[in-house]
Amino acid sequence: MRPVGRRKPIWYRRISVPYACYALSVLTLLNLLNYADRNVFVALVEPIKGEFSLSDKGMGLLNFAFMLSFSLSAYPIARLSDRGLRKNIVALGGILWSLATFLTGSVHTFFQLFLCRAVLGVGEAAYACTLSPMLSDYFPLRLRATVISIAASALGLGTALGFLVGGVIYHHIGWRYAFYAFGLPGIVLAILAYYLKEPVRGLPERTELGLHHPREDFAVPRPENLLAPAREILAIPTIRWVCLTGILLTFSLGGFFFWLPSFLERYHGFSTTDVATKLSMIAGCGLLGGMVCGGFLADALQRRGGVRTTFGPLSCGG
């Protein structure tokens, strides 16, 4: 008969290194499709605009639908993520945006296209606000920035893949099939994410502090209302500056990147396929290099000089 009380409590059971690497692989691949699904639409703005006889205002509204739904749903979903199983939220987000991507290839009206872009935003918001906290609990603190940078490298690879594959498929069989091609794999990876082991919240911090019975120490207090955590976080001056910087960066680069393919096609005579190929190389090399190298550099500098040293190279790059 198995002795009672000998097994370690659930919060103390560690996930093996090979399994953590497997989880990192699944979540990184899903993140790659996240950015590919988002940017294949950008690569194909002109063909879509032509088929639906839309103005630039109409195309801007479609991008607005994505950004608005992403922004409005991120905070409520993050609150759910603080309370529930993060792997379920990751999987649901992946299925939502993958279905929205797949159905984009079947739309016939502006309203249907608008709705697909809005659902895409909700799905990607669910993934974006859950990915980093979940990954952080799979690995020790000393590897955190490196692990996050590996997952974030999907920004460059996914953007490049969305442009390159989208342009090639459009050239051979039409823009609709590009959305079919990106939608299906995301559903498969989302199912794999659903069956991942949920990491214990705060385990790397508990290990670092040497806590042996830390559940109460890391319990998430229930706020008086939904906005209480946001007020607490925004009370930190550094966070306010980071948020303001992010807003300004997104405002400037978002519009530039969305309309860049159209600008090159209209005023410089490039074809959709040429633009997609060239931008895929630029995005892939620049974003991938910055994400991966930045993570390794951040881990190294954090051990030497803390957050101020870590942000030094970032300031130079800006």
Short mmCIF file of C-alpha atoms in Angstrom, two decimals:
data_model
loop_
_atom_site.label_atom_id
_atom_site.label_comp_id
_atom_site.label_asym_id
_atom_site.label_seq_id
_atom_site.Cartn_x
_atom_site.Cartn_y
_atom_site.Cartn_z
CA MET A 1 0.00 0.00 0.00
CA ARG A 2 1.40 3.40 -0.96
CA PRO A 3 2.29 5.50 2.10
CA VAL A 4 0.17 8.58 2.60
CA GLY A 5 1.75 12.02 2.67
CA ARG A 6 5.00 11.13 0.94
CA ARG A 7 4.24 12.73 -2.41
CA LYS A 8 5.25 16.32 -2.98
CA PRO A 9 2.35 18.81 -3.10
CA ILE A 10 1.13 19.84 -6.53
CA TRP A 11 2.64 23.33 -6.33
CA TYR A 12 6.11 21.88 -5.76
CA ARG A 13 6.21 19.46 -8.69
CA ARG A 14 8.61 20.75 -11.27
CA ILE A 15 8.23 20.40 -15.00
CA SER A 16 11.23 18.70 -16.59
CA VAL A 17 13.60 20.69 -18.79
CA PRO A 18 12.79 18.63 -21.95
CA TYR A 19 9.07 19.19 -21.40
CA ALA A 20 9.59 22.91 -20.82
CA CYS A 21 11.49 23.06 -24.12
CA TYR A 22 8.65 21.20 -25.83
CA ALA A 23 6.15 23.73 -24.44
CA LEU A 24 8.38 26.56 -25.63
CA SER A 25 8.47 25.01 -29.12
CA VAL A 26 4.68 24.65 -29.34
CA LEU A 27 4.01 28.16 -28.06
CA THR A 28 6.67 29.71 -30.29
CA LEU A 29 5.28 28.01 -33.39
CA LEU A 30 1.80 29.16 -32.45
CA ASN A 31 3.15 32.68 -31.96
CA LEU A 32 4.76 32.47 -35.40
CA LEU A 33 1.35 31.76 -36.94
CA ASN A 34 -0.07 34.55 -34.79
CA TYR A 35 2.06 37.12 -36.62
CA ALA A 36 1.80 35.37 -39.98
CA ASP A 37 -2.01 35.47 -39.81
CA ARG A 38 -1.93 39.12 -38.82
CA ASN A 39 0.46 40.23 -41.58
CA VAL A 40 -0.70 38.14 -44.53
CA PHE A 41 -3.59 40.60 -44.71
CA VAL A 42 -1.12 43.52 -44.87
CA ALA A 43 0.77 41.82 -47.70
CA LEU A 44 -2.45 41.43 -49.69
CA VAL A 45 -4.09 44.81 -49.07
CA GLU A 46 -4.16 45.83 -52.74
CA PRO A 47 -5.67 42.58 -54.15
CA ILE A 48 -8.32 42.55 -51.41
CA LYS A 49 -9.08 46.22 -51.94
CA GLY A 50 -9.46 45.65 -55.68
CA GLU A 51 -11.78 42.65 -55.38
CA PHE A 52 -14.12 44.37 -52.92
CA SER A 53 -13.86 47.80 -54.63
CA LEU A 54 -12.92 49.44 -51.34
CA SER A 55 -11.41 52.86 -50.74
CA ASP A 56 -8.38 53.49 -48.56
CA LYS A 57 -10.82 54.53 -45.86
CA GLY A 58 -12.48 51.12 -46.05
CA MET A 59 -9.16 49.30 -45.74
CA GLY A 60 -8.25 51.54 -42.82
CA LEU A 61 -11.51 50.57 -41.11
CA LEU A 62 -10.61 46.90 -41.46
CA ASN A 63 -7.30 47.53 -39.72
CA PHE A 64 -9.13 49.60 -37.12
CA ALA A 65 -11.46 46.65 -36.43
CA PHE A 66 -8.47 44.48 -35.58
CA MET A 67 -6.73 47.07 -33.40
CA LEU A 68 -9.89 48.09 -31.53
CA SER A 69 -10.96 44.53 -30.68
CA PHE A 70 -7.39 43.68 -29.67
CA SER A 71 -7.13 46.71 -27.38
CA LEU A 72 -10.56 46.36 -25.75
CA SER A 73 -10.34 42.63 -25.10
CA ALA A 74 -6.73 42.41 -23.84
CA TYR A 75 -7.35 43.66 -20.30
CA PRO A 76 -10.47 41.57 -19.49
CA ILE A 77 -8.79 38.47 -20.91
CA ALA A 78 -5.65 39.18 -18.86
CA ARG A 79 -7.81 39.31 -15.71
CA LEU A 80 -9.23 35.89 -16.61
CA SER A 81 -5.71 34.63 -17.20
CA ASP A 82 -4.75 35.69 -13.67
CA ARG A 83 -7.46 33.40 -12.29
CA GLY A 84 -7.80 30.50 -14.70
CA LEU A 85 -5.74 27.94 -16.58
CA ARG A 86 -3.57 29.91 -18.96
CA LYS A 87 -3.15 27.02 -21.39
CA ASN A 88 -6.90 27.04 -21.98
CA ILE A 89 -6.88 30.75 -22.79
CA VAL A 90 -3.89 30.28 -25.10
CA ALA A 91 -5.65 27.43 -26.91
CA LEU A 92 -8.94 29.31 -27.21
CA GLY A 93 -7.15 32.38 -28.56
CA GLY A 94 -5.30 30.27 -31.13
CA ILE A 95 -8.48 28.60 -32.33
CA LEU A 96 -10.31 31.94 -32.54
CA TRP A 97 -7.73 33.74 -34.65
CA SER A 98 -7.07 30.66 -36.82
CA LEU A 99 -10.77 30.28 -37.61
CA ALA A 100 -10.99 34.01 -38.33
CA THR A 101 -8.02 33.72 -40.69
CA PHE A 102 -9.46 30.69 -42.48
CA LEU A 103 -12.89 32.31 -42.85
CA THR A 104 -11.32 35.47 -44.27
CA GLY A 105 -10.67 33.45 -47.40
CA SER A 106 -14.42 32.77 -47.75
CA VAL A 107 -15.88 36.24 -47.18
CA HIS A 108 -17.99 38.00 -49.81
CA THR A 109 -19.00 41.27 -48.12
CA PHE A 110 -17.27 44.10 -46.32
CA PHE A 111 -19.16 43.33 -43.11
CA GLN A 112 -17.94 39.72 -43.13
CA LEU A 113 -14.38 40.91 -43.66
CA PHE A 114 -14.76 43.45 -40.84
CA LEU A 115 -16.09 40.76 -38.50
CA CYS A 116 -13.23 38.38 -39.28
CA ARG A 117 -10.67 41.09 -38.54
CA ALA A 118 -12.39 41.88 -35.23
CA VAL A 119 -12.44 38.22 -34.15
CA LEU A 120 -8.79 37.95 -35.17
CA GLY A 121 -8.01 40.78 -32.76
CA VAL A 122 -9.78 39.09 -29.85
CA GLY A 123 -7.99 35.79 -30.45
CA GLU A 124 -4.57 37.39 -30.74
CA ALA A 125 -5.17 39.50 -27.63
CA ALA A 126 -5.92 36.33 -25.65
CA TYR A 127 -2.61 34.87 -26.76
CA ALA A 128 -0.53 38.02 -26.38
CA CYS A 129 -1.46 38.71 -22.76
CA THR A 130 -1.05 35.07 -21.65
CA LEU A 131 2.05 33.86 -23.50
CA SER A 132 4.83 35.60 -21.55
CA PRO A 133 3.51 34.89 -18.02
CA MET A 134 2.96 31.25 -18.91
CA LEU A 135 6.40 30.79 -20.46
CA SER A 136 8.05 32.58 -17.53
CA ASP A 137 6.85 29.87 -15.15
CA TYR A 138 8.34 27.04 -17.20
CA PHE A 139 11.96 28.19 -16.80
CA PRO A 140 14.24 29.59 -14.05
CA LEU A 141 14.59 33.33 -13.62
CA ARG A 142 18.10 33.49 -15.07
CA LEU A 143 16.74 32.32 -18.46
CA ARG A 144 13.59 34.41 -18.53
CA ALA A 145 14.62 37.08 -21.04
CA THR A 146 16.23 34.46 -23.29
CA VAL A 147 13.10 32.30 -23.29
CA ILE A 148 10.82 35.27 -23.96
CA SER A 149 13.08 36.43 -26.79
CA ILE A 150 12.92 32.99 -28.42
CA ALA A 151 9.13 33.11 -28.36
CA ALA A 152 9.18 36.74 -29.51
CA SER A 153 11.44 35.84 -32.44
CA ALA A 154 8.21 34.62 -34.02
CA LEU A 155 7.42 38.31 -34.60
CA GLY A 156 10.13 38.48 -37.24
CA LEU A 157 9.71 34.99 -38.63
CA GLY A 158 5.92 35.14 -38.64
CA THR A 159 5.85 38.54 -40.32
CA ALA A 160 8.31 37.33 -42.95
CA LEU A 161 6.35 34.11 -43.46
CA GLY A 162 3.06 35.96 -43.80
CA PHE A 163 4.47 38.25 -46.48
CA LEU A 164 6.47 35.63 -48.37
CA VAL A 165 3.98 32.76 -48.43
CA GLY A 166 1.04 35.13 -48.88
CA GLY A 167 2.68 36.74 -51.91
CA VAL A 168 3.64 33.42 -53.50
CA ILE A 169 0.20 31.86 -53.01
CA TYR A 170 -1.49 35.00 -54.35
CA HIS A 171 0.71 34.91 -57.44
CA HIS A 172 -0.19 31.30 -58.26
CA ILE A 173 -3.76 30.67 -57.07
CA GLY A 174 -5.20 33.86 -55.56
CA TRP A 175 -5.27 35.70 -52.25
CA ARG A 176 -8.05 33.65 -50.64
CA TYR A 177 -5.96 30.49 -50.53
CA ALA A 178 -3.27 32.28 -48.52
CA PHE A 179 -5.73 32.62 -45.65
CA TYR A 180 -6.74 28.97 -45.94
CA ALA A 181 -3.07 27.95 -45.80
CA PHE A 182 -2.40 29.87 -42.58
CA GLY A 183 -5.67 29.11 -40.81
CA LEU A 184 -5.55 25.32 -40.60
CA PRO A 185 -2.10 24.83 -38.97
CA GLY A 186 -3.03 27.25 -36.20
CA ILE A 187 -5.97 25.08 -35.15
CA VAL A 188 -3.69 22.04 -34.86
CA LEU A 189 -1.13 23.92 -32.76
CA ALA A 190 -3.86 25.38 -30.56
CA ILE A 191 -5.05 21.85 -29.76
CA LEU A 192 -1.48 20.88 -28.82
CA ALA A 193 -1.32 23.95 -26.56
CA TYR A 194 -4.53 22.87 -24.84
CA TYR A 195 -2.89 19.62 -23.76
CA LEU A 196 0.23 21.28 -22.32
CA LYS A 197 0.90 20.96 -18.60
CA GLU A 198 -0.03 24.14 -16.78
CA PRO A 199 3.09 25.56 -15.07
CA VAL A 200 2.84 26.58 -11.43
CA ARG A 201 2.41 30.33 -11.05
CA GLY A 202 5.45 32.05 -9.66
CA LEU A 203 7.52 28.87 -9.27
CA PRO A 204 10.77 30.51 -10.52
CA GLU A 205 10.35 33.32 -7.96
CA ARG A 206 9.56 30.80 -5.22
CA THR A 207 12.66 28.82 -6.06
CA GLU A 208 14.80 31.96 -6.15
CA LEU A 209 13.55 33.05 -2.71
CA GLY A 210 13.87 29.56 -1.22
CA LEU A 211 10.22 29.33 -0.23
CA HIS A 212 9.06 25.85 0.72
CA HIS A 213 5.36 26.45 1.24
CA PRO A 214 4.71 29.55 -0.81
CA ARG A 215 1.16 29.27 -2.06
CA GLU A 216 -0.12 31.94 0.31
CA ASP A 217 2.87 34.20 -0.37
CA PHE A 218 2.11 34.28 -4.09
CA ALA A 219 -1.68 34.29 -3.93
CA VAL A 220 -3.28 36.87 -6.22
CA PRO A 221 -5.44 39.15 -4.05
CA ARG A 222 -8.96 39.76 -5.22
CA PRO A 223 -9.29 43.46 -6.10
CA GLU A 224 -12.30 45.54 -5.17
CA ASN A 225 -13.10 46.06 -8.85
CA LEU A 226 -11.73 45.14 -12.25
CA LEU A 227 -9.79 48.39 -12.66
CA ALA A 228 -7.95 48.21 -9.33
CA PRO A 229 -4.94 46.25 -10.71
CA ALA A 230 -4.62 48.69 -13.62
CA ARG A 231 -4.56 51.68 -11.26
CA GLU A 232 -1.96 49.98 -9.07
CA ILE A 233 0.32 49.22 -12.02
CA LEU A 234 -0.07 52.65 -13.63
CA ALA A 235 0.90 54.27 -10.33
CA ILE A 236 4.48 53.22 -11.13
CA PRO A 237 6.12 56.05 -13.15
CA THR A 238 8.31 53.68 -15.17
CA ILE A 239 5.26 51.72 -16.32
CA ARG A 240 3.51 54.91 -17.40
CA TRP A 241 6.51 55.90 -19.53
CA VAL A 242 6.74 52.42 -21.05
CA CYS A 243 3.02 52.52 -21.94
CA LEU A 244 3.32 55.99 -23.46
CA THR A 245 6.33 54.91 -25.49
CA GLY A 246 4.45 51.84 -26.72
CA ILE A 247 1.47 53.96 -27.77
CA LEU A 248 3.62 56.41 -29.73
CA LEU A 249 5.62 53.61 -31.32
CA THR A 250 2.52 51.70 -32.39
CA PHE A 251 0.85 54.86 -33.69
CA SER A 252 3.80 55.75 -35.90
CA LEU A 253 4.95 52.33 -37.08
CA GLY A 254 1.49 50.76 -37.31
CA GLY A 255 0.23 53.05 -40.05
CA PHE A 256 3.58 53.06 -41.83
CA PHE A 257 3.81 49.28 -41.97
CA PHE A 258 0.16 48.75 -42.96
CA TRP A 259 0.34 51.12 -45.94
CA LEU A 260 3.93 50.46 -47.03
CA PRO A 261 3.05 47.61 -49.46
CA SER A 262 0.33 49.74 -51.08
CA PHE A 263 2.69 52.70 -51.41
CA LEU A 264 5.36 50.58 -53.12
CA GLU A 265 2.83 49.04 -55.51
CA ARG A 266 1.08 52.27 -56.46
CA TYR A 267 3.98 54.70 -56.75
CA HIS A 268 7.02 52.55 -57.50
CA GLY A 269 5.56 49.94 -59.81
CA PHE A 270 6.25 46.85 -57.70
CA SER A 271 3.97 43.85 -58.00
CA THR A 272 2.29 42.38 -54.92
CA THR A 273 4.60 39.37 -55.06
CA ASP A 274 7.74 41.53 -55.35
CA VAL A 275 6.72 43.68 -52.40
CA ALA A 276 5.89 40.63 -50.28
CA THR A 277 9.23 38.98 -51.04
CA LYS A 278 11.35 42.05 -50.31
CA LEU A 279 9.51 43.05 -47.15
CA SER A 280 9.67 39.48 -45.85
CA MET A 281 13.46 39.58 -46.00
CA ILE A 282 13.66 42.99 -44.33
CA ALA A 283 11.22 42.08 -41.57
CA GLY A 284 12.72 38.64 -41.03
CA CYS A 285 16.34 39.77 -40.66
CA GLY A 286 15.72 42.93 -38.65
CA LEU A 287 13.03 41.76 -36.26
CA LEU A 288 14.46 38.29 -35.73
CA GLY A 289 17.94 39.60 -35.02
CA GLY A 290 16.69 42.20 -32.59
CA MET A 291 14.43 39.83 -30.69
CA VAL A 292 16.87 36.96 -30.24
CA CYS A 293 20.01 39.01 -29.59
CA GLY A 294 18.09 41.35 -27.32
CA GLY A 295 16.98 38.49 -25.09
CA PHE A 296 20.45 37.06 -24.61
CA LEU A 297 21.84 40.56 -24.06
CA ALA A 298 19.12 41.42 -21.53
CA ASP A 299 19.82 38.30 -19.46
CA ALA A 300 23.55 39.02 -19.45
CA LEU A 301 23.20 42.71 -18.59
CA GLN A 302 20.51 42.07 -15.98
CA ARG A 303 22.95 39.91 -14.01
CA ARG A 304 25.55 42.69 -14.15
CA GLY A 305 23.67 45.91 -13.65
CA GLY A 306 19.94 45.48 -13.30
CA VAL A 307 17.17 47.11 -15.29
CA ARG A 308 18.98 50.40 -16.01
CA THR A 309 21.83 48.57 -17.74
CA THR A 310 19.34 46.41 -19.62
CA PHE A 311 17.56 49.44 -21.07
CA GLY A 312 20.78 51.14 -22.15
CA PRO A 313 21.13 49.35 -25.52
CA LEU A 314 17.40 49.79 -26.09
CA SER A 315 17.77 53.55 -25.74
CA CYS A 316 20.63 53.55 -28.24
CA GLY A 317 18.54 51.54 -30.71
CA GLY A 318 15.64 53.93 -30.34
#
